[in-house]
Short mmCIF file of C-alpha atoms in Angstrom, two decimals:
data_model
loop_
_atom_site.label_atom_id
_atom_site.label_comp_id
_atom_site.label_asym_id
_atom_site.label_seq_id
_atom_site.Cartn_x
_atom_site.Cartn_y
_atom_site.Cartn_z
CA MET A 1 0.06 0.06 0.11
CA PHE A 2 2.65 2.43 0.80
CA LYS A 3 5.97 2.67 -0.75
CA THR A 4 8.20 5.14 1.56
CA ILE A 5 6.81 4.25 4.79
CA VAL A 6 5.86 1.19 6.80
CA TYR A 7 2.23 1.45 8.47
CA GLU A 8 1.77 -1.20 11.43
CA GLU A 9 -1.31 -1.41 13.88
CA ASP A 10 -0.82 -3.74 16.99
CA LYS A 11 -4.08 -4.39 17.92
CA HIS A 12 -2.86 -5.67 21.52
CA THR A 13 -0.77 -2.57 22.29
CA LYS A 14 -3.33 -0.29 20.18
CA ILE A 15 -0.25 1.25 19.01
CA CYS A 16 0.38 2.26 15.26
CA THR A 17 3.96 2.68 14.16
CA ILE A 18 4.78 4.65 11.24
CA THR A 19 8.25 4.33 9.78
CA LEU A 20 10.06 6.52 7.41
CA SER A 21 11.68 4.17 5.04
CA ARG A 22 13.94 5.17 2.16
CA PRO A 23 17.07 3.41 3.54
CA LYS A 24 18.95 4.00 0.29
CA ASN A 25 18.30 7.74 0.80
CA ARG A 26 18.92 8.11 4.65
CA ASN A 27 15.07 8.19 4.87
CA ALA A 28 14.85 11.51 3.00
CA TRP A 29 11.63 13.44 2.30
CA ASN A 30 10.22 13.45 -0.95
CA ASN A 31 6.87 14.13 -2.44
CA ILE A 32 5.40 10.53 -2.15
CA MET A 33 6.76 9.94 1.44
CA GLN A 34 5.12 13.38 2.35
CA ASN A 35 1.54 12.35 0.94
CA GLU A 36 2.03 8.85 2.40
CA ILE A 37 2.61 10.16 5.97
CA ILE A 38 -0.47 12.75 5.83
CA HIS A 39 -2.45 9.33 4.58
CA ALA A 40 -1.14 7.34 7.40
CA ILE A 41 -1.64 9.92 10.06
CA ARG A 42 -5.11 10.41 8.95
CA LYS A 43 -5.83 6.73 8.65
CA ALA A 44 -4.31 5.92 12.43
CA SER A 45 -6.46 9.11 13.76
CA ARG A 46 -9.54 7.55 12.68
CA SER A 47 -8.74 3.89 13.36
CA SER A 48 -10.73 2.45 16.43
CA THR A 49 -8.04 -0.04 17.24
CA VAL A 50 -5.30 2.96 17.74
CA ARG A 51 -4.68 4.79 20.52
CA VAL A 52 -1.24 6.30 20.04
CA ILE A 53 0.79 6.81 17.18
CA ILE A 54 4.79 6.42 16.69
CA LEU A 55 6.70 8.28 14.05
CA THR A 56 10.27 6.84 13.46
CA GLY A 57 12.83 6.19 10.95
CA ASP A 58 14.17 2.76 9.30
CA PRO A 59 17.35 1.81 11.30
CA ALA A 60 18.86 1.00 7.96
CA GLY A 61 18.63 4.38 6.72
CA ARG A 62 21.09 5.29 9.41
CA ALA A 63 19.17 8.47 9.87
CA PHE A 64 15.66 9.28 11.29
CA CYS A 65 15.11 11.69 8.13
CA ALA A 66 17.92 13.48 6.47
CA GLY A 67 15.50 16.22 5.32
CA ALA A 68 14.27 17.10 1.95
CA ASP A 69 15.39 14.91 -1.09
CA LEU A 70 16.01 17.34 -3.94
CA GLY A 71 18.35 14.93 -5.85
CA GLY A 72 18.13 14.65 -9.26
CA LYS A 73 16.62 18.15 -9.85
CA GLU A 74 18.29 20.92 -11.71
CA SER A 75 17.63 23.45 -9.20
CA VAL A 76 16.29 23.95 -6.01
CA ALA A 77 13.25 25.83 -7.57
CA GLU A 78 12.34 22.65 -9.61
CA GLY A 79 12.34 20.54 -6.65
CA PHE A 80 10.13 22.59 -4.97
CA ARG A 81 7.82 23.05 -7.86
CA GLY A 82 7.12 19.20 -7.71
CA THR A 83 5.80 19.04 -4.38
CA LEU A 84 2.37 19.03 -2.81
CA GLY A 85 1.51 22.54 -3.03
CA SER A 86 1.61 22.52 -6.75
CA GLY A 87 -1.81 20.63 -6.69
CA GLY A 88 -2.71 16.89 -6.86
CA ASP A 89 -1.70 14.04 -4.65
CA ASN A 90 1.77 14.02 -6.64
CA ASN A 91 2.02 10.15 -6.36
CA GLU A 92 3.72 8.63 -9.50
CA ASN A 93 0.48 7.14 -10.57
CA SER A 94 -1.60 10.17 -9.99
CA LYS A 95 -3.99 11.34 -12.68
CA LEU A 96 -5.17 13.97 -11.06
CA PRO A 97 -5.03 17.60 -12.39
CA THR A 98 -2.43 19.91 -10.65
CA ARG A 99 -2.75 23.57 -10.00
CA PRO A 100 -0.45 26.38 -11.27
CA THR A 101 2.59 26.97 -9.13
CA GLY A 102 2.75 30.46 -7.67
CA LEU A 103 3.19 32.31 -4.67
CA SER A 104 -0.47 32.52 -3.54
CA THR A 105 -1.19 28.87 -4.49
CA TRP A 106 1.79 26.73 -3.49
CA ARG A 107 1.78 24.90 -0.29
CA ASP A 108 4.79 23.63 1.81
CA GLY A 109 4.20 19.96 1.85
CA GLY A 110 6.05 19.58 5.22
CA GLY A 111 3.59 21.91 6.59
CA LEU A 112 0.62 19.87 5.40
CA ALA A 113 2.15 16.92 7.07
CA ALA A 114 2.50 18.91 10.35
CA LEU A 115 -1.02 20.02 10.31
CA ALA A 116 -2.21 16.56 9.91
CA VAL A 117 -0.21 15.62 12.90
CA LEU A 118 -1.48 18.47 14.96
CA ASP A 119 -4.99 17.66 13.95
CA SER A 120 -4.81 13.85 15.02
CA THR A 121 -7.16 12.57 17.51
CA LYS A 122 -4.41 10.18 18.73
CA PRO A 123 -1.14 11.63 20.32
CA VAL A 124 2.07 11.19 18.60
CA ILE A 125 5.18 10.40 19.89
CA CYS A 126 8.32 10.59 17.49
CA ALA A 127 11.30 8.34 18.27
CA ILE A 128 14.28 10.22 16.52
CA ASN A 129 16.65 7.30 16.08
CA GLY A 130 19.29 8.98 14.33
CA ALA A 131 20.25 12.39 12.28
CA ALA A 132 17.15 14.73 11.77
CA VAL A 133 17.86 17.80 9.73
CA GLY A 134 15.35 20.37 7.89
CA VAL A 135 12.01 18.87 7.69
CA GLY A 136 13.33 15.59 9.70
CA LEU A 137 13.57 17.96 12.78
CA THR A 138 10.60 20.41 12.18
CA LEU A 139 8.05 17.68 11.67
CA PRO A 140 8.90 16.33 15.22
CA CYS A 141 7.96 19.71 16.29
CA ALA A 142 4.64 19.04 15.85
CA CYS A 143 4.72 15.99 17.61
CA ASP A 144 3.42 15.69 21.18
CA ILE A 145 6.50 13.70 22.71
CA ARG A 146 9.85 13.61 21.13
CA ILE A 147 12.60 11.27 22.05
CA VAL A 148 16.04 11.16 20.67
CA GLU A 149 19.27 9.23 20.46
CA ARG A 150 21.77 11.70 22.48
CA ASN A 151 24.50 11.78 20.03
CA ALA A 152 22.28 12.05 16.82
CA LYS A 153 23.08 15.10 14.47
CA VAL A 154 20.04 17.66 14.20
CA GLY A 155 19.60 20.74 13.06
CA PHE A 156 17.44 23.47 11.30
CA ALA A 157 19.69 24.05 8.21
CA PHE A 158 17.26 25.90 5.80
CA VAL A 159 18.70 29.18 6.02
CA ARG A 160 22.22 27.58 5.11
CA ARG A 161 20.53 26.48 2.00
CA GLY A 162 18.92 29.63 1.19
CA LEU A 163 15.50 28.48 2.17
CA ALA A 164 12.97 29.59 5.13
CA CYS A 165 11.03 28.31 8.17
CA GLU A 166 8.80 25.36 7.27
CA SER A 167 6.58 22.75 8.63
CA VAL A 168 4.92 25.32 10.95
CA SER A 169 8.26 25.41 12.61
CA SER A 170 7.96 29.58 12.75
CA LEU A 171 5.12 28.83 15.34
CA LEU A 172 5.76 25.74 17.01
CA LEU A 173 9.74 25.83 17.75
CA PRO A 174 9.31 29.18 19.79
CA ARG A 175 6.52 27.20 21.75
CA LEU A 176 8.92 24.61 22.75
CA VAL A 177 12.18 26.18 23.44
CA GLY A 178 11.38 29.89 23.66
CA MET A 179 12.01 32.93 21.33
CA GLY A 180 15.36 33.32 21.87
CA PRO A 181 16.97 29.92 21.59
CA ALA A 182 14.58 29.44 18.45
CA MET A 183 16.11 32.64 17.07
CA GLU A 184 19.64 31.20 17.53
CA LEU A 185 18.82 27.81 16.14
CA VAL A 186 17.16 28.88 12.98
CA LEU A 187 19.34 32.20 12.18
CA THR A 188 22.55 29.95 12.57
CA GLY A 189 21.30 26.98 10.85
CA ARG A 190 23.76 24.99 12.79
CA VAL A 191 23.81 21.29 13.12
CA PHE A 192 24.52 20.00 16.55
CA ARG A 193 24.13 16.97 18.72
CA ALA A 194 20.90 16.41 20.29
CA LYS A 195 22.33 16.42 23.88
CA ASP A 196 23.54 19.96 23.28
CA ALA A 197 19.73 21.02 22.48
CA PRO A 198 18.15 23.68 24.29
CA HIS A 199 15.54 22.68 27.02
CA GLY A 200 12.21 21.81 25.59
CA LEU A 201 13.36 20.63 22.11
CA PHE A 202 13.36 16.96 23.23
CA GLN A 203 11.63 15.42 26.50
CA HIS A 204 13.93 12.34 26.42
CA LEU A 205 17.55 11.51 25.55
CA GLU A 206 18.44 7.94 25.14
CA ASP A 207 21.53 5.91 24.53
CA GLY A 208 21.58 4.05 21.20
CA GLU A 209 19.12 3.70 18.47
CA GLU A 210 16.95 0.85 20.07
CA SER A 211 16.47 2.66 23.23
CA VAL A 212 14.83 5.51 21.62
CA LEU A 213 11.96 3.31 20.30
CA LYS A 214 11.75 1.24 23.38
CA LYS A 215 11.29 4.65 25.34
CA ALA A 216 8.49 5.63 22.73
CA GLN A 217 6.72 2.22 23.12
CA ASP A 218 6.99 2.30 27.05
CA LEU A 219 5.08 5.76 27.01
CA ALA A 220 2.66 4.71 24.28
CA CYS A 221 1.68 1.79 26.48
CA GLU A 222 1.43 3.88 29.57
CA ILE A 223 -0.92 6.09 27.64
CA ALA A 224 -3.13 3.59 25.96
CA GLY A 225 -3.26 1.26 29.03
CA ASN A 226 -4.33 3.73 31.52
CA THR A 227 -6.13 6.65 29.80
CA SER A 228 -9.39 7.64 28.30
CA GLY A 229 -8.90 7.83 24.76
CA MET A 230 -11.40 10.85 24.45
CA SER A 231 -10.09 12.54 27.50
CA VAL A 232 -6.49 12.78 25.99
CA ALA A 233 -7.98 13.67 22.60
CA LEU A 234 -9.69 16.75 24.00
CA SER A 235 -6.81 17.59 26.46
CA ARG A 236 -4.08 17.11 23.46
CA LEU A 237 -6.07 19.54 21.28
CA MET A 238 -6.89 22.16 23.89
CA LEU A 239 -2.84 22.36 24.88
CA ILE A 240 -2.44 22.89 21.30
CA ARG A 241 -5.10 25.04 20.06
CA ASN A 242 -5.86 27.26 23.16
CA GLN A 243 -2.17 28.77 23.06
CA VAL A 244 -3.53 31.48 20.93
CA MET A 245 -6.59 32.42 22.79
CA THR A 246 -7.08 34.59 25.73
CA PRO A 247 -7.54 33.21 29.15
CA GLU A 248 -11.27 33.61 29.27
CA GLN A 249 -11.42 32.00 25.95
CA ALA A 250 -9.29 28.99 27.22
CA HIS A 251 -11.64 29.08 30.17
CA LEU A 252 -14.98 28.57 28.13
CA ILE A 253 -13.42 25.88 26.06
CA GLU A 254 -12.06 23.72 29.41
CA SER A 255 -15.69 24.48 30.69
CA LYS A 256 -17.19 22.64 27.71
CA ALA A 257 -14.68 19.97 27.53
CA LEU A 258 -14.92 19.25 31.49
CA PHE A 259 -18.79 18.97 31.65
CA HIS A 260 -19.04 16.87 28.34
CA MET A 261 -16.59 14.47 29.84
CA SER A 262 -18.20 14.68 33.40
CA GLN A 263 -21.41 13.27 32.13
CA SER A 264 -19.84 10.46 29.87
CA GLU A 265 -19.37 6.57 30.26
CA ASP A 266 -15.63 7.07 30.70
CA ALA A 267 -16.00 9.49 33.77
CA ALA A 268 -18.38 6.75 35.47
CA GLU A 269 -15.58 4.26 34.65
CA GLY A 270 -12.43 6.40 35.70
CA VAL A 271 -14.04 6.75 39.01
CA ALA A 272 -15.22 3.10 39.57
CA SER A 273 -11.96 1.59 38.35
CA PHE A 274 -9.86 3.99 40.64
CA LEU A 275 -12.28 2.81 43.71
CA GLN A 276 -12.17 -0.84 43.06
CA LYS A 277 -8.42 -0.51 42.43
CA ARG A 278 -8.38 -2.14 39.03
CA ALA A 279 -7.40 -1.12 35.37
CA PRO A 280 -10.07 0.78 33.46
CA GLN A 281 -11.79 -0.23 30.38
CA PHE A 282 -12.58 3.04 28.79
CA LYS A 283 -15.22 2.83 25.87
CA LEU A 284 -15.43 6.10 24.15
CA ASP A 285 -13.78 6.33 20.58
CA SER A 286 -11.63 9.68 20.25
CA TYR A 287 -12.52 10.11 16.57
CA LYS A 288 -16.25 8.73 16.20
CA ASP A 289 -17.36 10.16 19.58
CA LEU A 290 -15.79 13.71 19.44
CA PRO A 291 -18.45 16.18 20.69
CA GLU A 292 -20.01 18.64 18.74
CA PHE A 293 -18.14 21.69 19.78
CA VAL A 294 -14.74 20.36 18.10
CA PRO A 295 -13.21 22.10 16.42
CA TRP A 296 -13.91 25.31 18.60
CA TRP A 297 -10.93 26.95 16.54
CA TRP A 298 -11.24 28.95 13.27
CA GLN A 299 -10.35 26.57 10.47
CA ILE A 300 -8.71 27.27 7.59
CA ASP A 301 -8.44 24.85 4.68
CA PRO A 302 -4.53 25.14 3.81
CA GLU A 303 -5.06 23.33 0.49
CA SER A 304 -7.76 25.72 -0.82
CA ARG A 305 -6.88 27.42 -4.01
CA ALA A 306 -7.70 30.85 -2.27
CA LYS A 307 -5.04 33.48 -2.42
CA LEU A 308 -3.72 34.00 1.12
#
């Protein structure tokens, strides 16, 4: 089904693992991978047998993701004209029409993938098991938890390639590390060891590639085995979306979410399992059972033909 990623759902653990897999190209990002990641994230988000998504890289690629693969293109401009922003799904076999490439119509494919992650009804853990540069590091910024091999080489190198911020990193990176550190990382474009990253970029530093995935799986199991999928979905979306609201607006949304969950069967089960000292058996589906007030934020269709 997929050419550049591996999609696996474990029905027992309820973990979906999406592996970037272009090992001959160090798992570098191309148009097909971009579309497949978007499709895979949306598929897992809608799946009733998935509670947590893990995003990682094929170990054979000796990197998590080495950034955008523009190999074989005559110029950077040509390489970017061929990405999803120009229209269609850009699959090799696609027969869909494409829209003209231009300043007001082109869309950053890494940004569309980041938006798919942010819109997910399931938490996304990024297991960065090797080098991560460019989109290989900006996409993880959209994920909820980032785990990295401590000696992996990482960097936001786009300014050293004559490019600019992508994958919503101009918004997400300052949230994670603060504006000052974000400015330094972006404006220098330096590549550095993960262990030297500013606080907040990664939650966990691990020794060895295998330890990275193991830590991600342990955290995913902790979430899947102990929490309400609906409670996690609503809380996650509030943490992501309410950062651009006033305190009063955030309070109103929290009030809706809290009241909705207080009346739910998951709340009843949460209390009962706690009092009975047993594992909870939550039933609500975080995609099918989303309350009517979701989304509460102003939605923009980024794939629209409208000029911005």
